[in-house]
Each structure stands twice: as structure tokens, then as C-alpha cells.
Coordinates of C-alpha atoms in Angstrom, one line a residue:
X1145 CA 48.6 -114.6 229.8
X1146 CA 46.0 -112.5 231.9
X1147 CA 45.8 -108.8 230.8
X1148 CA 47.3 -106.5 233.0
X1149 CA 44.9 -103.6 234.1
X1150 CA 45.5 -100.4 235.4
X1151 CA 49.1 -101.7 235.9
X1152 CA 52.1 -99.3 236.3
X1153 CA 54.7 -100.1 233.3
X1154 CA 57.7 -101.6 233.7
X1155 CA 61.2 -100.5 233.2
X1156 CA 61.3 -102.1 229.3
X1157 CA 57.9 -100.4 228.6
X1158 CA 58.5 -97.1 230.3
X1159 CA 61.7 -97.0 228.1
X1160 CA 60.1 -97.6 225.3
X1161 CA 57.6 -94.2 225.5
X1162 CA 60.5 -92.4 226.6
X1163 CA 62.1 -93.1 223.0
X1164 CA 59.2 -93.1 221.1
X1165 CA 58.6 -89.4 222.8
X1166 CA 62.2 -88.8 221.6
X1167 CA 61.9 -89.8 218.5
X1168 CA 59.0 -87.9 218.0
X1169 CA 60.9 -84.8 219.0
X1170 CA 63.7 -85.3 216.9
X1171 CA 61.1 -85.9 213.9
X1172 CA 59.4 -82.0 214.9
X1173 CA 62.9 -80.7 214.9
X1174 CA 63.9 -81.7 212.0
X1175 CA 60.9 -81.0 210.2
X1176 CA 61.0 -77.4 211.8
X1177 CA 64.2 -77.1 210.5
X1178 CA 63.6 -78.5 207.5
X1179 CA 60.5 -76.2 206.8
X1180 CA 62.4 -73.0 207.8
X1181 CA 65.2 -74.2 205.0
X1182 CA 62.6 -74.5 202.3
X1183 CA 60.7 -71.6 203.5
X1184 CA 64.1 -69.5 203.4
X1185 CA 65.4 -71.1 200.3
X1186 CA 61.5 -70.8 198.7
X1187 CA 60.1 -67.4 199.9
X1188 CA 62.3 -65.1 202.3
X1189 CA 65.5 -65.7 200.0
X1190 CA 64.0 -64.8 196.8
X1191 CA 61.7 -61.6 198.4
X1192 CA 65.0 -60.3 200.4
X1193 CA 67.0 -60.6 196.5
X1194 CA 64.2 -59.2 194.7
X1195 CA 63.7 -55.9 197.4
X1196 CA 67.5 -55.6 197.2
X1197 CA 67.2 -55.9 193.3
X1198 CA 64.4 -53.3 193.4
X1199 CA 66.2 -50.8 195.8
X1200 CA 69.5 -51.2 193.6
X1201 CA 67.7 -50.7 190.5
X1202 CA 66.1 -47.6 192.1
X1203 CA 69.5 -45.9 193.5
X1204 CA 70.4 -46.6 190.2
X1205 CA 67.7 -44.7 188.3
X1206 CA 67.6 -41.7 190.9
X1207 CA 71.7 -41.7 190.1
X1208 CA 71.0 -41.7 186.3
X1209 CA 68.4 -39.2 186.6
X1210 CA 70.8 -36.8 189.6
X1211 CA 73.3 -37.4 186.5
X1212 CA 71.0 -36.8 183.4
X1213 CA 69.6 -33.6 184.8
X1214 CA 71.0 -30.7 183.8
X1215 CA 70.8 -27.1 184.3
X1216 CA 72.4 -24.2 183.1
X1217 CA 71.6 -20.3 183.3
X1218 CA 72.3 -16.8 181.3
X1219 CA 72.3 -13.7 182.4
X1220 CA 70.7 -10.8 180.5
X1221 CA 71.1 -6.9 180.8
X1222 CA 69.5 -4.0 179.6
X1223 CA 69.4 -0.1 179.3
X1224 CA 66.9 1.9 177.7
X1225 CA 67.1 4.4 174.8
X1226 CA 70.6 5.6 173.7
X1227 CA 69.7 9.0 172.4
X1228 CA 73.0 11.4 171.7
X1229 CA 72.4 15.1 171.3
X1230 CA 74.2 18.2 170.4
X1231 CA 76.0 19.0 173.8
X1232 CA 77.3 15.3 173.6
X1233 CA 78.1 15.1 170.0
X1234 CA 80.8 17.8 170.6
X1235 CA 82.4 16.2 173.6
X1236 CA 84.0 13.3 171.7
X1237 CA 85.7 15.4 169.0
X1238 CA 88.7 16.3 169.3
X1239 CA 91.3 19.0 167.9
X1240 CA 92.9 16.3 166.1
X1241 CA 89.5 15.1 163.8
X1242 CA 89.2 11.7 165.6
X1243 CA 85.7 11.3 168.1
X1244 CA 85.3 8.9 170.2
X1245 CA 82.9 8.4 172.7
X1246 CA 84.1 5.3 175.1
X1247 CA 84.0 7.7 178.3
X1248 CA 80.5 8.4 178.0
X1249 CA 79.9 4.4 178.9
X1250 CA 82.9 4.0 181.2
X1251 CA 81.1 4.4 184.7
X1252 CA 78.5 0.8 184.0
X1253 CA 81.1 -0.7 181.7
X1254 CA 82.1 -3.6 184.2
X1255 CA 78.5 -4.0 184.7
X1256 CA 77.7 -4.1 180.9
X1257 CA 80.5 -6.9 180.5
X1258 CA 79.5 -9.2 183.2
X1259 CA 76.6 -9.9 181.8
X1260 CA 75.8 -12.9 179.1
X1261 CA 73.9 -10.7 177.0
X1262 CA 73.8 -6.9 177.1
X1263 CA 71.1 -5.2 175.4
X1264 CA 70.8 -1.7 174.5
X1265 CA 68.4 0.4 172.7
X1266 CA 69.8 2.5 169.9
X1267 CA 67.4 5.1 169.3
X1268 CA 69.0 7.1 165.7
X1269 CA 70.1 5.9 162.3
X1270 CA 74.3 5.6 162.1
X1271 CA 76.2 7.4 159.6
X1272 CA 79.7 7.6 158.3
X1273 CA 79.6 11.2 157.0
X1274 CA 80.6 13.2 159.4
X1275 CA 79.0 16.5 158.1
X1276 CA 75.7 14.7 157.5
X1277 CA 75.4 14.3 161.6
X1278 CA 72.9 15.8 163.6
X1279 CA 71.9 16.0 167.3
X1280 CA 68.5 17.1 166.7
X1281 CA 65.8 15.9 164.3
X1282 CA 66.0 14.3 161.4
X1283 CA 68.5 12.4 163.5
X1284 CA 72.2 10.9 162.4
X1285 CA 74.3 10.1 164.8
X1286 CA 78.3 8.9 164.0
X1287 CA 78.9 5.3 163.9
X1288 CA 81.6 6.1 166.7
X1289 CA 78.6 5.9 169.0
X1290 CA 77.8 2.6 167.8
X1291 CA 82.0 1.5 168.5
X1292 CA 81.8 3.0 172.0
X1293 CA 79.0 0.5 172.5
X1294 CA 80.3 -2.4 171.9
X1295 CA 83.5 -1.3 173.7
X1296 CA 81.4 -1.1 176.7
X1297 CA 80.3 -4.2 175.8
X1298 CA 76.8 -4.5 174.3
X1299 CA 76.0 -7.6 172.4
X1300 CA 72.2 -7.1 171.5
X1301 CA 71.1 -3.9 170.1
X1302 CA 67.4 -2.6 169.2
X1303 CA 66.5 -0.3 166.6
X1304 CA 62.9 -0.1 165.2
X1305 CA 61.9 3.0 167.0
X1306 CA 60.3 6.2 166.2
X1307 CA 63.7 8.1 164.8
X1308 CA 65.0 5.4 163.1
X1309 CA 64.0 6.5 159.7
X1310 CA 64.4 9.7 160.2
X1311 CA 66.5 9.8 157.2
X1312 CA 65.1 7.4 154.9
X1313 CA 65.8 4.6 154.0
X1314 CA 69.4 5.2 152.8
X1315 CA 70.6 6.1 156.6
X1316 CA 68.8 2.7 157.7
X1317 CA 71.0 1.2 155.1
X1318 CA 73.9 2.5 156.1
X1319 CA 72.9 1.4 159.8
X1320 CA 73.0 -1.7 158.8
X1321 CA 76.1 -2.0 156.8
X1322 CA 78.1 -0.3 159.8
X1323 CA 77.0 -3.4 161.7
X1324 CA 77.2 -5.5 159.9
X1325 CA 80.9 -5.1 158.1
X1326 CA 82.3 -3.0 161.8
X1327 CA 80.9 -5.5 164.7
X1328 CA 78.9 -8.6 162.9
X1329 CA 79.4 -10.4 166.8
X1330 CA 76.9 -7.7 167.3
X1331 CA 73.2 -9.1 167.2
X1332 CA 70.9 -6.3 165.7
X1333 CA 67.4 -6.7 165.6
X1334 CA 64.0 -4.3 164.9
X1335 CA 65.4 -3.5 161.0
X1336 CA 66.6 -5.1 158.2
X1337 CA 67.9 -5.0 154.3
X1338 CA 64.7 -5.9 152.9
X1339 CA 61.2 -7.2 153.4
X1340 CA 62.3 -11.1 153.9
X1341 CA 64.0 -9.7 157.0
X1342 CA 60.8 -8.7 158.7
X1343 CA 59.3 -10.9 161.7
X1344 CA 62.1 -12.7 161.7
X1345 CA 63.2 -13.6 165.3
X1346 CA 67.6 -13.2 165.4
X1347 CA 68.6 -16.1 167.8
X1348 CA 71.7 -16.2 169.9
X1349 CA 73.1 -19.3 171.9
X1350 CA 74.5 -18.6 175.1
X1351 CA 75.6 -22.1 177.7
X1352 CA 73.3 -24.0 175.9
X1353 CA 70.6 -21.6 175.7
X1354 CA 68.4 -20.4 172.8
X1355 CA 67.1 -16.9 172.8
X1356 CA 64.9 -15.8 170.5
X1357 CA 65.1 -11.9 170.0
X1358 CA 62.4 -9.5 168.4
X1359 CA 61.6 -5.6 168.5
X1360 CA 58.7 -3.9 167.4
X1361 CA 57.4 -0.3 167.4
X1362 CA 54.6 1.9 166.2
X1363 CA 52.6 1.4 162.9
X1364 CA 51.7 4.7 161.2
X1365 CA 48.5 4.7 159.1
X1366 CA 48.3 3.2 155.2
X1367 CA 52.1 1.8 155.7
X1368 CA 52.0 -0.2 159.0
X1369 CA 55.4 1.4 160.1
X1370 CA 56.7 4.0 162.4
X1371 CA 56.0 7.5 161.3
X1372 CA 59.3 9.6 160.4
X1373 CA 58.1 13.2 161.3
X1374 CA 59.2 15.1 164.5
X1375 CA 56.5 15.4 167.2
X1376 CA 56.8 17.1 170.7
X1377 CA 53.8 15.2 172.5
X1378 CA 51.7 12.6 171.7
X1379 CA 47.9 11.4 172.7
X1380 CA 48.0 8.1 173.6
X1381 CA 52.0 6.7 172.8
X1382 CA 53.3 8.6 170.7
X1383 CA 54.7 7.4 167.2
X1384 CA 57.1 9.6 167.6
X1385 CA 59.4 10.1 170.4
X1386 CA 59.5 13.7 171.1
X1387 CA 63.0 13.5 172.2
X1388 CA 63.6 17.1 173.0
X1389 CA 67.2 18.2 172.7
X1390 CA 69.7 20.2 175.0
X1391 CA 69.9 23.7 175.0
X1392 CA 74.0 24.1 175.1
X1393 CA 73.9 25.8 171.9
X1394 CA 77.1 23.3 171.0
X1395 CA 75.7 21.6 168.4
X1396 CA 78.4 20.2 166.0
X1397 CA 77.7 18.3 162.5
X1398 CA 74.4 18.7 162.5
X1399 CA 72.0 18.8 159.2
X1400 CA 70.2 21.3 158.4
X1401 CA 66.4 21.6 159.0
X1402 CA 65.3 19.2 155.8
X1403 CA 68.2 16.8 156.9
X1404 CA 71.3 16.7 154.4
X1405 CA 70.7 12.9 153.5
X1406 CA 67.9 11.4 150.7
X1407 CA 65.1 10.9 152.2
X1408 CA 62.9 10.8 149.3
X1409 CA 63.1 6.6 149.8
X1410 CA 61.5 6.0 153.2
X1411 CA 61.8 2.6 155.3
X1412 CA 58.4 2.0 155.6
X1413 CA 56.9 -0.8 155.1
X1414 CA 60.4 -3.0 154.3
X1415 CA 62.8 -2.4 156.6
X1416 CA 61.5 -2.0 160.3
X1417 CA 59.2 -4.4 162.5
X1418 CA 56.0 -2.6 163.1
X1419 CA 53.1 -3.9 165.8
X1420 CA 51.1 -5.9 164.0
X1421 CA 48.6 -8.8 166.4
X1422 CA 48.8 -11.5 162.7
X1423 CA 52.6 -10.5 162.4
X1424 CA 53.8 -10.1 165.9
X1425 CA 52.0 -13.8 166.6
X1426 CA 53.7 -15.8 163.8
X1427 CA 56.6 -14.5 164.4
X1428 CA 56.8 -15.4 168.4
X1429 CA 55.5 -19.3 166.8
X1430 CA 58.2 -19.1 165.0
X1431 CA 61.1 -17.8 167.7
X1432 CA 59.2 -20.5 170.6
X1433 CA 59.7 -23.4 167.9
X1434 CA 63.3 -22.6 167.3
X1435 CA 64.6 -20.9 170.6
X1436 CA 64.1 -22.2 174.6
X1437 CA 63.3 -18.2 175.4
X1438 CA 62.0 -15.4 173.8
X1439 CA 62.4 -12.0 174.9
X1440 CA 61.0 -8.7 172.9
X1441 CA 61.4 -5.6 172.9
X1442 CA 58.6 -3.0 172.5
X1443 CA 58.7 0.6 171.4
X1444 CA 55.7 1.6 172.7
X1445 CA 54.3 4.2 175.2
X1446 CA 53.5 8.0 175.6
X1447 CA 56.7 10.0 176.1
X1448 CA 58.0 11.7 179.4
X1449 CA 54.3 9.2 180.6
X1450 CA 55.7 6.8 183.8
X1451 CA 52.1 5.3 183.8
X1452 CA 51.8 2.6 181.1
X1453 CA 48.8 3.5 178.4
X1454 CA 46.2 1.5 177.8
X1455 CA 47.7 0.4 174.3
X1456 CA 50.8 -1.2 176.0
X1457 CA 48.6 -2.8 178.8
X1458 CA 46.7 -4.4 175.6
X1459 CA 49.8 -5.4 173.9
X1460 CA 51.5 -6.7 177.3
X1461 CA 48.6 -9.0 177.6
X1462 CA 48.6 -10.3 173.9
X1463 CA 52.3 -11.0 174.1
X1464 CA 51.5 -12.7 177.6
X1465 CA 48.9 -15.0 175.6
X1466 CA 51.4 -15.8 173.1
X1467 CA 54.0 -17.4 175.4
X1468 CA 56.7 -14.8 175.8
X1469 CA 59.2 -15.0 178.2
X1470 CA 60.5 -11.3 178.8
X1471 CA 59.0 -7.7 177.6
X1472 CA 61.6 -4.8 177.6
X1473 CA 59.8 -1.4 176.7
X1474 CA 61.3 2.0 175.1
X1475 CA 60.2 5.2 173.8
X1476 CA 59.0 7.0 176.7
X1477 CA 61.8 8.5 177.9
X1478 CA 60.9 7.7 181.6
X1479 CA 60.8 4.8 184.0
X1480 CA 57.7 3.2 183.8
X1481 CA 56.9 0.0 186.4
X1482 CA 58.0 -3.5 186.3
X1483 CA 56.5 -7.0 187.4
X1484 CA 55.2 -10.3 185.9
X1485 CA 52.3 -11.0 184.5
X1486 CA 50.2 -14.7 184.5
X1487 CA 48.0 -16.2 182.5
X1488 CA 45.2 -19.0 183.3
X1489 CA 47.8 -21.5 182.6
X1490 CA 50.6 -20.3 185.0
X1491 CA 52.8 -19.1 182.8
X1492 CA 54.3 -15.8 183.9
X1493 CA 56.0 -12.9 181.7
X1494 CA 58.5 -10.4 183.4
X1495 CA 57.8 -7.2 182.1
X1496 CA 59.5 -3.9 182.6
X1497 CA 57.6 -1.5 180.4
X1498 CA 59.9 1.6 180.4
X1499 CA 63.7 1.4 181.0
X1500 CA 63.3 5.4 179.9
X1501 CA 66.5 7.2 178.9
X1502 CA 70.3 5.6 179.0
X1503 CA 72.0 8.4 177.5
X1504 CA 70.1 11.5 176.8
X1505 CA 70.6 15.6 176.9
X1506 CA 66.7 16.3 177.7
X1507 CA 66.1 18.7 180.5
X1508 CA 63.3 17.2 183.1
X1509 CA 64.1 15.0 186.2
X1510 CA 62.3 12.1 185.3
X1511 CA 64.2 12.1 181.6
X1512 CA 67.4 12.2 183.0
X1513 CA 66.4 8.9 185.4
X1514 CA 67.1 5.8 183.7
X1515 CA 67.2 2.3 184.9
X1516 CA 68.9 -0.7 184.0
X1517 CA 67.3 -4.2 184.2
X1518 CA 68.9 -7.6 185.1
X1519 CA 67.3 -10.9 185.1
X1520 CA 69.0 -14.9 184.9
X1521 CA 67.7 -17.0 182.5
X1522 CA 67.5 -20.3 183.8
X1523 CA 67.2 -24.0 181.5
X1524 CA 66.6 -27.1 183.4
X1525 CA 66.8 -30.5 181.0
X1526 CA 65.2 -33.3 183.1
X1527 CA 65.2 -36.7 180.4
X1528 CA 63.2 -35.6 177.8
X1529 CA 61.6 -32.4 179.6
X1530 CA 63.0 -28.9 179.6
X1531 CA 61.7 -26.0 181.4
X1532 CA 62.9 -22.2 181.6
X1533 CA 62.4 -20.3 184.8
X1534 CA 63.3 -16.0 184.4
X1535 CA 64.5 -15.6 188.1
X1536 CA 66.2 -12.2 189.7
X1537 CA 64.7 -9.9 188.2
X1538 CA 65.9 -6.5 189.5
X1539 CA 66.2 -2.8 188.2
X1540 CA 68.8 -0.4 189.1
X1541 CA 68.1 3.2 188.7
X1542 CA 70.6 5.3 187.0
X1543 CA 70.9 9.2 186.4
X1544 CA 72.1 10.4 183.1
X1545 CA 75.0 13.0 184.2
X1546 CA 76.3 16.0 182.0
X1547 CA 78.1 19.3 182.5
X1548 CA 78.5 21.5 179.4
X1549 CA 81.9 23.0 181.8
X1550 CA 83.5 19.8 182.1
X1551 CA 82.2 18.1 178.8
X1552 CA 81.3 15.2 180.6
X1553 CA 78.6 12.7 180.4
X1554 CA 78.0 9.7 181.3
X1555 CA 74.9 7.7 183.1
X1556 CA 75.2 6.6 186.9
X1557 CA 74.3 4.3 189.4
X1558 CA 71.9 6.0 191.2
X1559 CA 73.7 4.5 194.8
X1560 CA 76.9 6.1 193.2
X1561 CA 75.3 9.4 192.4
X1562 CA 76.5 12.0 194.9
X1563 CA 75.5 15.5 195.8
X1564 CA 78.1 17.3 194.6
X1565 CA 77.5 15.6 191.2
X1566 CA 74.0 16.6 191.1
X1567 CA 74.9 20.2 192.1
X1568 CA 77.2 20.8 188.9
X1569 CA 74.6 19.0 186.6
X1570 CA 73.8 21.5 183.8
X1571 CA 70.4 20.8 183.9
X1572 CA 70.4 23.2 187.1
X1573 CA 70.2 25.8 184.4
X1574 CA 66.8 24.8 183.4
X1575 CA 65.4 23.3 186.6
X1576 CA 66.9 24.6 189.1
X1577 CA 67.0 23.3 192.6
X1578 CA 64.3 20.6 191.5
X1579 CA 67.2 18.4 190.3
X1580 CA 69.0 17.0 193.7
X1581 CA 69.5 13.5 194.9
X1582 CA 66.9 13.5 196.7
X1583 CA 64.4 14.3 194.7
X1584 CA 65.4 11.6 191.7
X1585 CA 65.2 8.6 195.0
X1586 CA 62.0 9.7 195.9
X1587 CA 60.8 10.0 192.0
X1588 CA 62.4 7.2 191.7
X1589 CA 60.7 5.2 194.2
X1590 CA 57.5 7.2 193.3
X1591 CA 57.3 5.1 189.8
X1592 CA 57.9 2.0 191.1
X1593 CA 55.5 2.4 193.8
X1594 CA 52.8 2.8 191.0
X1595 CA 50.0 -0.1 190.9
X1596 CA 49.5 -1.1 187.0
X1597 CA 46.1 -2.2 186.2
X1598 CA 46.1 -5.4 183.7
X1599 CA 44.1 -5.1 180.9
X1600 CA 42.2 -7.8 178.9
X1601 CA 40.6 -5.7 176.2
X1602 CA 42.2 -6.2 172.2
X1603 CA 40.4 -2.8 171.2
X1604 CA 43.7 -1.1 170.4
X1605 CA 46.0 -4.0 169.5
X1606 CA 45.9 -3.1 165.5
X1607 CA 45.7 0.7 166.1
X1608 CA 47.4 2.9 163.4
X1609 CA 48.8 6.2 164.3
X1610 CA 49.6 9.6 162.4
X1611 CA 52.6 12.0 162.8
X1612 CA 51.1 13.5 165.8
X1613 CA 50.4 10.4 167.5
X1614 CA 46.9 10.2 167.6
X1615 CA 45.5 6.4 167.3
X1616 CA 43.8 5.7 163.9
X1617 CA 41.5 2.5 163.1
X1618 CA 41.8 0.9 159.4
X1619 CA 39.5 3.2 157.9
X1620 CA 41.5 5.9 159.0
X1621 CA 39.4 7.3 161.2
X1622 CA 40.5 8.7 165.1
X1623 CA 40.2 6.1 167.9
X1624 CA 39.5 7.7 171.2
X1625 CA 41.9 6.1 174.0
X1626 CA 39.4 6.4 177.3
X1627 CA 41.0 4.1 179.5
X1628 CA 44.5 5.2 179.7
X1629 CA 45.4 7.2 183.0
X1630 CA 48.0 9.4 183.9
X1631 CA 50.5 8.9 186.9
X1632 CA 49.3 12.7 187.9
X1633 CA 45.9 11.0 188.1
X1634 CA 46.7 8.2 189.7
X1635 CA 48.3 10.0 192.8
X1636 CA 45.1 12.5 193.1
X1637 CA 43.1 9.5 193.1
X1638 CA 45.6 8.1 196.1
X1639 CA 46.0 11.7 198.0
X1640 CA 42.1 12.0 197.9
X1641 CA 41.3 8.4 198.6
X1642 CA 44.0 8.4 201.9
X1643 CA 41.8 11.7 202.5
X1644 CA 39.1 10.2 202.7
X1645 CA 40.3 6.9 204.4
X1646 CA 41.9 9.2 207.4
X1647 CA 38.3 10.9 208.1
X1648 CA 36.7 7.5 208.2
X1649 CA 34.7 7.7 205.2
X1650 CA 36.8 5.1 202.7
X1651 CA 39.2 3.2 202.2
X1652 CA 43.0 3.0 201.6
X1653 CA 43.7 1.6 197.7
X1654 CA 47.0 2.8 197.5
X1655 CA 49.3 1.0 194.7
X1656 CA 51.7 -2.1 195.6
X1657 CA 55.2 -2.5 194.9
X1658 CA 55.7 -2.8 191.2
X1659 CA 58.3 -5.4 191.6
X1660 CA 56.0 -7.3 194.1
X1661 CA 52.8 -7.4 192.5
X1662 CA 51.8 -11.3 191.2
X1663 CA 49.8 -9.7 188.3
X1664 CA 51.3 -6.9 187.1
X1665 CA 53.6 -3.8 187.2

């Protein structure tokens, strides 16, 4: 048969193509279809189970860590030096023998109790005997003191000041025994029996929280302890508080000059927690390793002094270095700033250095204007991490009221301080028209407004000091203290430098906000 060329196909042929072109169709679309299965079934399947896998196991970590995380807080307050004198003494006793002194604490007992801990520094050795007590130096102050405390609702109490062995040994003793046979709840911390007591940090456990507690105060020269004589003054921070008494004339119980208890076995060296840089660091090793937070409290300072010396600047910073959390300073019998300090590595210590006077019968405005500190210790336990933040820190003023007409006393809020309170203070009979409310806000803020200069140096960490205060080295000879300021010199330097900065000729270095400052004070 010829070959057709160039022919149009016929019908058989052209239906032919048409289902070859059909079939070849079908064949892509079932392939496609086929692919896509394999492809779903072989790749997008398995990714969209394994993302789905990944975001559940996820969820399921961040709800195991959101349920593994925990955080719990404490809160801590704190007054300064409880010092009872003559006037006060005699306002507890009554005609039929029994004293008691729970009014003197009534007016911040609520605030006292709300708190998780509530410290409290108890200046004077406690005694039983009635006839041995005494308002004035040596001191011995009646253990009812002690119950009114813990009525108000103090938990923590401090005692390794510069009157505490004012009686010897025996008184400390005693102290101790009251404590620990009347209120054992009561943690007590500065003193002890004997010398296997000392540098030993006391630990209470409050929500979960471990705080490690310590207290320290001046070493006098050849014993490394406080000093037991009676000083007015002091050079640099004093080794002994001067703690000048009232002037009522009502002074009941006391002892006579020499003191009526034994004093001939002192406390020295074996009962109270004396600055030492060797025996102050093990001892904070040893309250970090067993406790989450360690707060101390320092007896330190010159009295009726609102600027911090040089020697607690030093030991603020050495504390700082060895990882405490808190500083709560005594002794002076004023205010003195508070702030934070931080070291290189970020680590930051609230410090108050003066809390001054709680309860007192001394006769200058800036004695009788306390404060009282607050803070919230925070724990956060993240898996195997924990971490402590000290948040809130705050200080309330608070003015030590007494009337020798009305017997009483009793510290106040400053915000609840009124003027007709102030007017029948008693110590109008000293000072006159100085004491108002008024003039305790603006010394108040005065203080506060104080700059604190950090200070790096170690020259007078391990300082000694005799009866008069001065600062000895080992060899016993005087150390001269010639970087400390006073708060008088501080505000010349301010007035004279705002002098000069208002006719042009310098600048304004006036002090920051104590409570604002990142360093310091």
C-alpha cells in the first residue's frame, strides 16, 4: 500500500491520539497523586508530628518549670538600741512590788508583730535582783524589760555592745539564763556561755527561709573585746557608748558607783563577739554555707555622730566582700544613712548604719530620733538554682517620747507624733524650744539627705581601742583616724560649696538621697 503523506488522519487514527493523550493524563494524575501521598506519608506527615511533638514537649517543660519554680519571702524588722534609764525604770513599778513595762512598747506593737522577724538591740546586761538594778552605769536593767519585749513581739535580739559587760561576767550569765529558761523561742545572738559559742552564726527558718544571724562590736586592746568602763565621748567610734542618762532625779534600784554585782570575772574574751577581719570572715563562710541569708549586726560608730566614721565605712566594705546580705548598725545613739552597697560582681548589701536610739532617756534631739527599718527577704528556687533578692527596703523615723508628769514613755511614729506631744516632752526642760516637730522632720530628713563616701581602705579593720575610745594598733600604739568627717563638716563643705556655685565660681556637690544612692548611704 502507497504511504500516505501529509495526509489528514482519519476518524480511527484521530481516536486513537485522543486516548493515548488521555491515557497519558490519567497516568500524570495519578502519579501526581500518587507522589503527593508518598510525599505526605514520607516527609510533611512525619515533620508536622515531630513539630507538634516538639511544641508539646516544650509546653510541657515551660509547665514543669512555671510549676517547679518557687518563691517565697520574709519580712524582717528592726529598732535600734533599747537603752532604759532611771526616769523609766521607775515608771513600771508599782505600789504593789510588781513592774512591768509592756506600755512602754504598746504604740509599734502591731507593727513589731506583723513582721516575720523582729529584731531589737538590747543594749544592758538583765538581772533578777531587783536591788542590784541600775539606770546609769555599770548598767543592770530588770529582766521585766526583756518580757515587755517579747510581749511586743521581738523574736531576734542583739547584745554584744559596749554596756554589756558592764557587770562582769556574772550579769552576762544571768542574761543568758533569763533567756534562755524565760523565752527560749527568743533567738539571742552577740554573747554566749562560753568560748565555743563565739562566731557562731544562730540560724532561724522562717517560709522556707534560712537566716543566718551574727553581731559584733568593738575589740578593746590585749583582749579583743568590748571595753567595760564608762566613757562620755569617744575619737573615732567609741568602745563605749556614752549613753548619758536623764536628769529626773527618779532613779530607782540603782547600784551604787562600783556597781553592787561581781565584777571581778569580766566577759572578755569568752563570752561576746568582738570585730575581728580572720573571725568575722569564717564565721560569715560558715552562716553562707548553712543559711540562704545572712544579716549582721554591727556595734560600731562614734556616739550622738550621724556621719558614718571611717572605721565602719572599712568594715561595711569587708562585710560587702564577704557576701553579706544585710548590715544593721548600733551604738551611736543617732540615725546615721542607709543604702546598698555593690561589689565588682553585682552583688549588693543593704546597709543602714545607725538605727540610733529605740528607747532612751538622753536629752538632745537627734538622741531622742530613732528609726525603724523594714526590708522583705525574698527566695526564688528555679530547678536546681536559688537566688535571694532583699527588696523594700524602707526606714521609718520614730521619736522616743517621755514626760516625768505623766510617767509615760514610749517611742513614736514620727507621722503619728503631734505637737501637742512634743510640747509636754520633758526634754523641753533641757532644750527648750529646739525640740518641736518640726525641727526632728527637718533633722530627720537632714541625715538622710547625707552623701556617704564608700571606702576601700583595710587600714583600720583590726583596730583595737581603749576605755576612752581611742583606736590602738597591735603594738599598742594610737592609730590616728584622718579620714573620718563629721556631718557638721560635711554641711560647711555644702553651705560653702552652694556659696560658691551661686556666684559662679564652682560647682554644686551637694549629697544624694541616702536611700537612692546605687553605692552607698
Amino acid at each position: 500500500m502507497k504511504k500516505r503523506d501529509n495526509l489528514p488522519l482519519n476518524y480511527k487514527e484521530r481516536l486513537n491520539s485522543r486516548t493515548s493523550f488521555l491515557v497519558s493524563i490519567a497516568v500524570l494524575v495519578v502519579l501526581c497523586l500518587v507522589f503527593n501521598q508518598m510525599d505526605y506519608t514520607m516527609i510533611r506527615q512525619p515533620a508536622a508530628q515531630a513539630k507538634k511533638a516538639a511544641d508539646l514537649q516544650k509546653q510541657k517543660e515551660e509547665e514543669a518549670a512555671a510549676t517547679t519554680q518557687e518563691v517565697t519571702t520574709a519580712t524582717v524588722l528592726a529598732v535600734g538600741d533599747n537603752l532604759v534609764q532611771p526616769s523609766l525604770l521607775a515608771s513600771g513599778q508599782s505600789e504593789t512590788g510588781a513592774w512591768n513595762y509592756d506600755s512602754v512598747y504598746a504604740n509599734l506593737k502591731s507593727d513589731i508583730q506583723a513582721a516575720d522577724i523582729a529584731m531589737v538591740n538590747q543594749e544592758t546586761p538583765f538581772t533578777t535582783d531587783h536591788s542590784a538594778v541600775s539606770g546609769t552605769a555599770p548598767y543592770a536593767t530588770p529582766t521585766e524589760i526583756g518580757d515587755a519585749l517579747v510581749n511586743a513581739g521581738f523574736n531576734v535580739v542583739t547584745s554584744a555592745t559596749a554596756l554589756i559587760d558592764d557587770n562582769g561576767s556574772s550579769m552576762i550569765n544571768e542574761t543568758l539564763n533569763y533567756w534562755e529558761t524565760s523565752h527560749p523561742d527568743v533567738t539571742l545572738v552577740g554573747i554566749h556561755k562560753n568560748q565555743s559559742g563565739i562566731d557562731t552564726p544562730k540560724i532561724v527558718e522562717i517560709n522556707g527561709i534560712k537566716i543566718a544571724f551574727l553581731n559584733y562590736t568593738f575589740p578593746s586592746y590585749g583582749s579583743q573585746t568590748v571595753s567595760s568602763g564608762d566613757s562620755t565621748d569617744s575619737s573615732d567610734g567609741s568602745a563605749n557608748d556614752s549613753a548619758s542618762s536623764d536628769t529626773s532625779g527618779s532613779s530607782t534600784g540603782d547600784a551604787d558607783s562600783s556597781g553592787s554585782t561581781d565584777t571581778s570575772t569580766s566577759g572578755k574574751g569568752s563570752m561576746i563577739d568582738t570585730f575581728s577581719t580572720a573571725d568575722v570572715a569564717a564565721a560569715i563562710k560558715q552562716a553562707k554555707a548553712s543559711a540562704d541569708c545572712v544579716i549582721f549586726s554591727a556595734n560600731w560608730g562614734k556616739t550622738e555622730e550621724p556621719m558614718p566614721t571611717e572605721y565602719e565605712k572599712e568594715w561595711a566594705n569587708f562585710l560587702m566582700e564577704q557576701g553579706v546580705d544585710v548590715v544593721i548598725g548600733t551604738n551611736p545613739n543617732v540615725l546615721q544613712p542607709y543604702g546598698y552597697l555593690t561589689d565588682d560582681s553585682g552583688h549588693n548589701m543593704l546597709i543602714y548604719y545607725s538605727l540610733g536610739n529605740f528607747v532612751t532617756g538622753q536629752e538632745t534631739l537627734k538622741q531622742l530620733l530613732g528609726g525603724m527599718a523594714a526590708f522583705t527577704i525574698q527566695k526564688t528556687v528555679d530547678g536546681d538554682q536559688t537566688s535571694i533578692q532583699i527588696q523594700d527596703a524602707t526606714l521609718t523615723p520614730l521619736v522616743m517620747h517621755y514626760s516625768y508628769d505623766t510617767l509615760e514613755y514610749a517611742p513614736y511614729k514620727l507621722d503619728d507624733y503631734t505637737d501637742a506631744l512634743a510640747s509636754a516632752h520633758s526634754v523641753r526642760q533641757s532644750i527648750g524650744d529646739e525640740f518641736s516637730l518640726e525641727n526632728l522632720q527637718t533633722k530627720y530628713d537632714e541625715i538622710m539627705s547625707m552623701n556617704v563616701t564608700p571606702s576601700t581602705k583595710t587600714d583600720l579593720l583590726d583596730v583595737t581601742f581603749d576605755s576612752d575610745g581611742n583606736m590602738l594598733d597591735s603594738n599598742g600604739n594610737y592609730v590616728e583616724d584622718n579620714d573620718s568627717i563629721t556631718s557638721s563638716w560635711y554641711y560647711q563643705t555644702l553651705a560653702t560649696q552652694s556659696s560658691s556655685s551661686s556666684d559662679g565660681s564652682g560647682s554644686d556637690h551637694s549629697g544624694a538621697d541616702a536611700s537612692d544612692d546605687n553605692s552607698e548611704g
